[in-house]
Tab-separated table of C-alpha atoms and ligand atoms in Angstrom:
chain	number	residue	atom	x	y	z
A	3	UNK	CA	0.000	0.000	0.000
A	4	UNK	CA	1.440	3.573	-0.777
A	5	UNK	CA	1.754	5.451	2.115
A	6	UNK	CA	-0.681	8.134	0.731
A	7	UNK	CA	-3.456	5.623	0.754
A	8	UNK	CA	-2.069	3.819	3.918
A	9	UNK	CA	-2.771	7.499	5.779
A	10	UNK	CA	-6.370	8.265	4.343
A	11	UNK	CA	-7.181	4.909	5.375
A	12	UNK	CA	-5.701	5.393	8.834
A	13	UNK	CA	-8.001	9.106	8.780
A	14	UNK	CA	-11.130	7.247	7.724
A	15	UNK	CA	-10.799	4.598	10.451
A	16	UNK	CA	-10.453	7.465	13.054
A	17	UNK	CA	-13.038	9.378	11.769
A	18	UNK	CA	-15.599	6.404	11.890
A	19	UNK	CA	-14.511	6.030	15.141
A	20	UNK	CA	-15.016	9.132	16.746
A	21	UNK	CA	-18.116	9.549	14.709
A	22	UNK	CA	-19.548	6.824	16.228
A	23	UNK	CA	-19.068	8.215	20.058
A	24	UNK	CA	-20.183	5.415	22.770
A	25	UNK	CA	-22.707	3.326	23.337
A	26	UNK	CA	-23.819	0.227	22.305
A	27	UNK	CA	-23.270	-0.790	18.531
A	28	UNK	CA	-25.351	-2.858	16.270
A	29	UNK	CA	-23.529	-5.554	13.742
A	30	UNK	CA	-25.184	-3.216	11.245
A	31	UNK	CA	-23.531	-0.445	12.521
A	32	UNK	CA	-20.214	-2.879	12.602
A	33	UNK	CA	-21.265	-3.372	8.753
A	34	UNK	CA	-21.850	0.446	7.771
A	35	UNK	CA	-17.826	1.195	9.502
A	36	UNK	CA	-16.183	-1.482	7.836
A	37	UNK	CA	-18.008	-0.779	4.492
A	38	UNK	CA	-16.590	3.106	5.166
A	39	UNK	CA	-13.248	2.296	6.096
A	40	UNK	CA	-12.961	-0.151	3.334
A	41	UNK	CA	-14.299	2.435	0.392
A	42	UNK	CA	-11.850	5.105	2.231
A	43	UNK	CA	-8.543	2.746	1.962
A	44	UNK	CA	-9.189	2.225	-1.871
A	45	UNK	CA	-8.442	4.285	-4.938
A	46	UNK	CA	-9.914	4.278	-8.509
A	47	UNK	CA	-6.974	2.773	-10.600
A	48	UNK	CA	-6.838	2.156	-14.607
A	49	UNK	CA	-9.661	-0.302	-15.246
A	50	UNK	CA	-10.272	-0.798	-11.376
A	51	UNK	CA	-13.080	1.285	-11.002
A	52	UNK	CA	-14.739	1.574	-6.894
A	53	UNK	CA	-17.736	-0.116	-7.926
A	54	UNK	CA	-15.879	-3.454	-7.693
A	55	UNK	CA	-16.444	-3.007	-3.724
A	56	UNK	CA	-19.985	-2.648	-4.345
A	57	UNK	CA	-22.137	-6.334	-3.250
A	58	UNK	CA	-24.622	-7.624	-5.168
A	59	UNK	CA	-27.652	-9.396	-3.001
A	60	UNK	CA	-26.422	-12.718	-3.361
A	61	UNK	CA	-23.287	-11.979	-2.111
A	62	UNK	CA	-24.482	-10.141	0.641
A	63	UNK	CA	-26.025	-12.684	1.967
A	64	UNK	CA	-23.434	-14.904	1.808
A	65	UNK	CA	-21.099	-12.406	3.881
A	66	UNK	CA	-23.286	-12.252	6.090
A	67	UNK	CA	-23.715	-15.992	7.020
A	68	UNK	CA	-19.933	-16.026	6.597
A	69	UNK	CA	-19.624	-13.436	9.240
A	70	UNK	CA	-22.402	-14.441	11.585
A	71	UNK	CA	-21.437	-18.365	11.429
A	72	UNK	CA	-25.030	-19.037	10.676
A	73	UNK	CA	-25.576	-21.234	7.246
A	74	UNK	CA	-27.964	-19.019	4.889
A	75	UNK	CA	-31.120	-20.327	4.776
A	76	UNK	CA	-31.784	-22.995	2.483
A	77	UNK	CA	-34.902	-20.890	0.675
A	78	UNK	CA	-32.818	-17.742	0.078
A	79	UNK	CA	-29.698	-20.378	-0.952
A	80	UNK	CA	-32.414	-22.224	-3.239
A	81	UNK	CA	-33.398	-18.719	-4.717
A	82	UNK	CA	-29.711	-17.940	-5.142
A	83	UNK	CA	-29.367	-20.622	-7.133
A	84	UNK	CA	-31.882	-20.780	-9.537
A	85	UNK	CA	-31.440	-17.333	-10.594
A	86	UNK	CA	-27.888	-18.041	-11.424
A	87	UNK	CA	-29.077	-20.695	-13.519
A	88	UNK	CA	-31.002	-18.750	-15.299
A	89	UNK	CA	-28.377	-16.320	-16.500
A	90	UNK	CA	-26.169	-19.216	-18.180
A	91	UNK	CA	-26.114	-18.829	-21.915
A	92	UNK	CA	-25.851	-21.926	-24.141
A	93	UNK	CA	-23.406	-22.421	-26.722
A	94	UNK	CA	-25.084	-20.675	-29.803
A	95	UNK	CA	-24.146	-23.283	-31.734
A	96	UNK	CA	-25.006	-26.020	-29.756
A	97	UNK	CA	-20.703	-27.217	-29.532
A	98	UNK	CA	-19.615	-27.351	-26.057
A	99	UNK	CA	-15.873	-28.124	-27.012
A	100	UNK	CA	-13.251	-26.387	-28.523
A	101	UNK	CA	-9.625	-27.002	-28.901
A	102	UNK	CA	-8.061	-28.407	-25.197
A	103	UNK	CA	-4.698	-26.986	-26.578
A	104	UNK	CA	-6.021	-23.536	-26.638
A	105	UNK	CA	-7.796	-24.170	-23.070
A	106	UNK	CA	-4.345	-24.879	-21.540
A	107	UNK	CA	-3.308	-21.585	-22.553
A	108	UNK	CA	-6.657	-20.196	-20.752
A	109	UNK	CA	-6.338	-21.812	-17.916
A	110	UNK	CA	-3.059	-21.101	-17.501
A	111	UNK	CA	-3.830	-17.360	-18.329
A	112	UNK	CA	-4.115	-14.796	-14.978
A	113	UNK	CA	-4.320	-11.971	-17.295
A	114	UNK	CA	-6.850	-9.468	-17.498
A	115	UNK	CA	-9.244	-6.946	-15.278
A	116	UNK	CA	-6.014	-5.599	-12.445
A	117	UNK	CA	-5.463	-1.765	-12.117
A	118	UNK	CA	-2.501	-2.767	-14.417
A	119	UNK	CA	-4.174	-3.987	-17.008
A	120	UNK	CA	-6.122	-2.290	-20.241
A	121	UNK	CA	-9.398	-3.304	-21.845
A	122	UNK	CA	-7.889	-4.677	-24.693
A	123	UNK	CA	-5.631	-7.264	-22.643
A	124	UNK	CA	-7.257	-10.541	-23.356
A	125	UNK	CA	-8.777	-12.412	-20.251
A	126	UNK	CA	-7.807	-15.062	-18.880
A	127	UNK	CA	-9.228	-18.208	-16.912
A	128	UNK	CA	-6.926	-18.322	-14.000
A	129	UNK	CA	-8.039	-21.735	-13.278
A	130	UNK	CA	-4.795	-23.045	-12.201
A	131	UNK	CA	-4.569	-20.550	-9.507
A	132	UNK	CA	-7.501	-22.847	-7.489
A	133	UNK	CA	-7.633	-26.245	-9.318
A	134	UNK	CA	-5.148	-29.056	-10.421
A	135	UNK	CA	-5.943	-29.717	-13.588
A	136	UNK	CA	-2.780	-31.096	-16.110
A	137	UNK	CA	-0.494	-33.367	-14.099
A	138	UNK	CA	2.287	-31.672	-16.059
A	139	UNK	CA	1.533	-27.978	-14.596
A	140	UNK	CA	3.120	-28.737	-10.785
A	141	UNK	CA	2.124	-24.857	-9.774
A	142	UNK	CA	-1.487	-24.879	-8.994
A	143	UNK	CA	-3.829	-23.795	-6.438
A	144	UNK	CA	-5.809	-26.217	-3.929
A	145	UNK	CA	-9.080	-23.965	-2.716
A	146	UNK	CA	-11.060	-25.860	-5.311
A	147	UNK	CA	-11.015	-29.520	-6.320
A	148	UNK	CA	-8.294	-31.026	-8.322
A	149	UNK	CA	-9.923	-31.839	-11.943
A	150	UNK	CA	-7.271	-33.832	-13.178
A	151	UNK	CA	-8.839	-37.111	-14.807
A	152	UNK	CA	-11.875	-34.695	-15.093
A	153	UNK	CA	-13.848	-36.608	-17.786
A	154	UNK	CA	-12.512	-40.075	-17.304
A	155	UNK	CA	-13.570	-40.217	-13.905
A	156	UNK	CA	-17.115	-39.054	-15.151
A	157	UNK	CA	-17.247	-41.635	-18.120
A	158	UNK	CA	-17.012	-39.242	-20.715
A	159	UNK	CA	-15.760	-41.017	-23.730
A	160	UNK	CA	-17.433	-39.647	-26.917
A	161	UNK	CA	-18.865	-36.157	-26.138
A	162	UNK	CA	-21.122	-36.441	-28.679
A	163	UNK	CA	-23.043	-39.574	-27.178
A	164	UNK	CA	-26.672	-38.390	-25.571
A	165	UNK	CA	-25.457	-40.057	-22.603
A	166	UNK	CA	-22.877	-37.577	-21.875
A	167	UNK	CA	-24.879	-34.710	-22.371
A	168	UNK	CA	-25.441	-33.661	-18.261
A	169	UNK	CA	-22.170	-34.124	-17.277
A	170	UNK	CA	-21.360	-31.822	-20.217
A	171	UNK	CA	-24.186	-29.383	-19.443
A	172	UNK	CA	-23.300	-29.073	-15.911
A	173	UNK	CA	-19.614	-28.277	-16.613
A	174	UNK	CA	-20.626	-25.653	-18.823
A	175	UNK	CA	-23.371	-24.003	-16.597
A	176	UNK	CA	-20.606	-24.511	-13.563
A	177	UNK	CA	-18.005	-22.783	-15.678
A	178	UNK	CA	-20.435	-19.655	-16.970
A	179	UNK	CA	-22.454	-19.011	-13.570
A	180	UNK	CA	-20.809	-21.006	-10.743
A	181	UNK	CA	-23.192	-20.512	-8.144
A	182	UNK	CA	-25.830	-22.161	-10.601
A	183	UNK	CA	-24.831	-25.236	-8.008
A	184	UNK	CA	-23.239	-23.386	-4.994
A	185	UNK	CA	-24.922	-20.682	-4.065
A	186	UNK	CA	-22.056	-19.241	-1.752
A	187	UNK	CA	-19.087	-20.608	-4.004
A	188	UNK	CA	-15.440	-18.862	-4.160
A	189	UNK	CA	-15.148	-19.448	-7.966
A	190	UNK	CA	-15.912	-16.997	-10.379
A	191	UNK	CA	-18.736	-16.676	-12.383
A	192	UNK	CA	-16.367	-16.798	-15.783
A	193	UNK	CA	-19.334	-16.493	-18.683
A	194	UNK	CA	-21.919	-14.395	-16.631
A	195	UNK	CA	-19.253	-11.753	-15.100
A	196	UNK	CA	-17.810	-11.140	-18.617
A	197	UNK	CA	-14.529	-12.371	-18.032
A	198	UNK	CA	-14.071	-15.427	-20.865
A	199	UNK	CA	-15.830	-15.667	-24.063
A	200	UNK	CA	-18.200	-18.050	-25.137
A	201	UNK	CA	-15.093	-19.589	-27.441
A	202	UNK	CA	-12.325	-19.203	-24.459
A	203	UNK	CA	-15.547	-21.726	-22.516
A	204	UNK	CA	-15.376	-24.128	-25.351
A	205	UNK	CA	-11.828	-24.702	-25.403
A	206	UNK	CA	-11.449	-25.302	-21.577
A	207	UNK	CA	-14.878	-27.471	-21.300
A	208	UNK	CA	-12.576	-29.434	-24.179
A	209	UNK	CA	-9.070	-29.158	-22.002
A	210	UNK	CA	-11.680	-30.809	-19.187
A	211	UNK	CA	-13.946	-33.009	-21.069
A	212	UNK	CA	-11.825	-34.032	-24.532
A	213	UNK	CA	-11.114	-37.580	-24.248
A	214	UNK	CA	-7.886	-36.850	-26.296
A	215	UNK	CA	-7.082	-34.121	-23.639
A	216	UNK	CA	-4.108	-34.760	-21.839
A	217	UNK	CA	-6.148	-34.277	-18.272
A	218	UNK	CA	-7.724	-37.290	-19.694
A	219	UNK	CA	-4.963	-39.580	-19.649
B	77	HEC	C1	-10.846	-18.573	-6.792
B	77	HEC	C2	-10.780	-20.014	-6.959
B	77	HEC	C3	-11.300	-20.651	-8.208
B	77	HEC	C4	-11.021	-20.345	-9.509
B	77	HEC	C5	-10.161	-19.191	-10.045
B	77	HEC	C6	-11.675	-21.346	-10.312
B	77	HEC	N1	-12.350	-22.226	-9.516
B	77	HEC	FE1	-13.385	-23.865	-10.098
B	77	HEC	N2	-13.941	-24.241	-8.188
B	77	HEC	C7	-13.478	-23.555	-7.084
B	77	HEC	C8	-14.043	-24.170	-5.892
B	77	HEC	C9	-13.766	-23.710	-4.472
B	77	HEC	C10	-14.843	-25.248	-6.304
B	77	HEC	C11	-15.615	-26.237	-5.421
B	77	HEC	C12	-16.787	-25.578	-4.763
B	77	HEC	C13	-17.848	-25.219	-5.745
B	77	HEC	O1	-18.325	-26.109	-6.454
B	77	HEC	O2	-18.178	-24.061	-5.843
B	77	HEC	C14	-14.766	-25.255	-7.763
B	77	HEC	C15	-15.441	-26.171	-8.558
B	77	HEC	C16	-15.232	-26.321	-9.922
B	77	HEC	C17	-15.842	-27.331	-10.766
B	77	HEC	C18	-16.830	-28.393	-10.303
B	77	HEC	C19	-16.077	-29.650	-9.944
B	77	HEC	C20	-16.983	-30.823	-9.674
B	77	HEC	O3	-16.429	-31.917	-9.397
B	77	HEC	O4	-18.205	-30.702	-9.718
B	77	HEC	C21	-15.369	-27.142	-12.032
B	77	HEC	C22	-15.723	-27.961	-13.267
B	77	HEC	C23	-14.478	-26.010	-11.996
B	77	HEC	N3	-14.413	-25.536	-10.701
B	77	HEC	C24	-13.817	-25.505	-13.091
B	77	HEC	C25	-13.068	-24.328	-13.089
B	77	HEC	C26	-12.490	-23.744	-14.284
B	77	HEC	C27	-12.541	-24.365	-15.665
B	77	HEC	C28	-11.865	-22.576	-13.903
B	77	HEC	C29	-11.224	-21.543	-14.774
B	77	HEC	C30	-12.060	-20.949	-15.806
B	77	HEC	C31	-12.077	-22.443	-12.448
B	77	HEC	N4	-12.806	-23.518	-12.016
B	77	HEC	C32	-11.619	-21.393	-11.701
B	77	HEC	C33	-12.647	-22.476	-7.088
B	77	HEC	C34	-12.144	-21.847	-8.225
């Protein structure tokens, strides 16, 4: 943090502070300080504009069972859900898979949407930075599961069989809107947020699903 920003920060916290005298205070009011300290301590960089601090209702109410350590109710996680479903947009062609050689390169990718980035940098999946995925890449993240052997272990041996079909559809809704199946997941959302392409989906559904993939080994 530059020390610019490290000293309005430090101001904000002491002026929610004082502002808030004695007295008993309310988690709400808890909320309302950290949300002001928080908006004080950042700054508008490049393509980084403030409104990335900015909650939507789904996500609010998974901070908030985060924070208060009680599970979100299973009618507002249903709801959560099912709209998320509804956002995912099919392959307008009807082809789930690409080219698994160009989804290596995607997954691989971390590029795209920092302060230090322009809009014309191409996205990328930053997949590796959670999940396993080629046994080949040994630098990976582990806060998701591994999906090496992802289609193997799920039978998928000729994508185009019917009998494929949901394992394919899931990965794809997963991949586009992934709180379609978790409503309080820490993956992104990489279709509905904007951040891959319909065509950077297709190749990594193939780098997952592509029997000839080499995660399919
Ligand atoms: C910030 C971490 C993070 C990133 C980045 C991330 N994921 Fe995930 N992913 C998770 C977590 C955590 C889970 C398990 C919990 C859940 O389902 O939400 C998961 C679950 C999945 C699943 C479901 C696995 C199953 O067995 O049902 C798939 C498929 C998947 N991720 C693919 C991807 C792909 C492809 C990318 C890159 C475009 C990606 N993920 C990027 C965290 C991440």
């Amino acid at each position: 943090m530059n020390k610019l920003i490290f000293a309005s920060s430090m101001i904000a916290v002491a002026a929610v502070l004082a502002g808030c005298g004695t007295g008993t205070r309310s988690a709400a009011d808890y909320d309302k300080m950290t949300a002001e300290v928080i908006k004080a301590s950042f700054v508008e960089r490049g393509i980084a504009k403030l409104d990335r601090l900015e909650q939507d209702e789904a996500r609010k109410a998974c901070w908030q069972s985060e924070v208060s350590g009680k599970p979100l109710d299973p009618k507002v996680e249903k709801a959560i859900e099912e709209a998320a479903l509804k956002t995912v947009k099919w392959p307008s062609d009807g082809k789930f898979l690409g080219d698994w050689k160009q989804g290596e390169t995607i997954a691989q990718s971390g590029r795209g949407l920092t302060w230090s980035d322009d809009d014309k940098v191409v996205n990328g999946g930053n997949c590796y930075n959670c999940h396993q995925i080629d046994k080949k890449e040994i630098s990976y993240g582990t806060l998701g599961p591994s999906l090496w052997n992802y289609g193997k272990i799920r039978g998928v041996t000729n994508p185009d069989d019917p009998a494929a079909k949901p394992i394919i559809e899931y990965t794809w809704a997963k991949i586009w809107n992934s709180r379609a199946f978790n409503a309080c997941t820490k993956m992104p959302s990489a279709g509905h947020k904007g951040i891959l392409t319909e065509q950077q989906i297709k190749h990594i559904m193939a780098l997952l699903l592509d029997p000839k993939s080499p995660v399919n080994q």
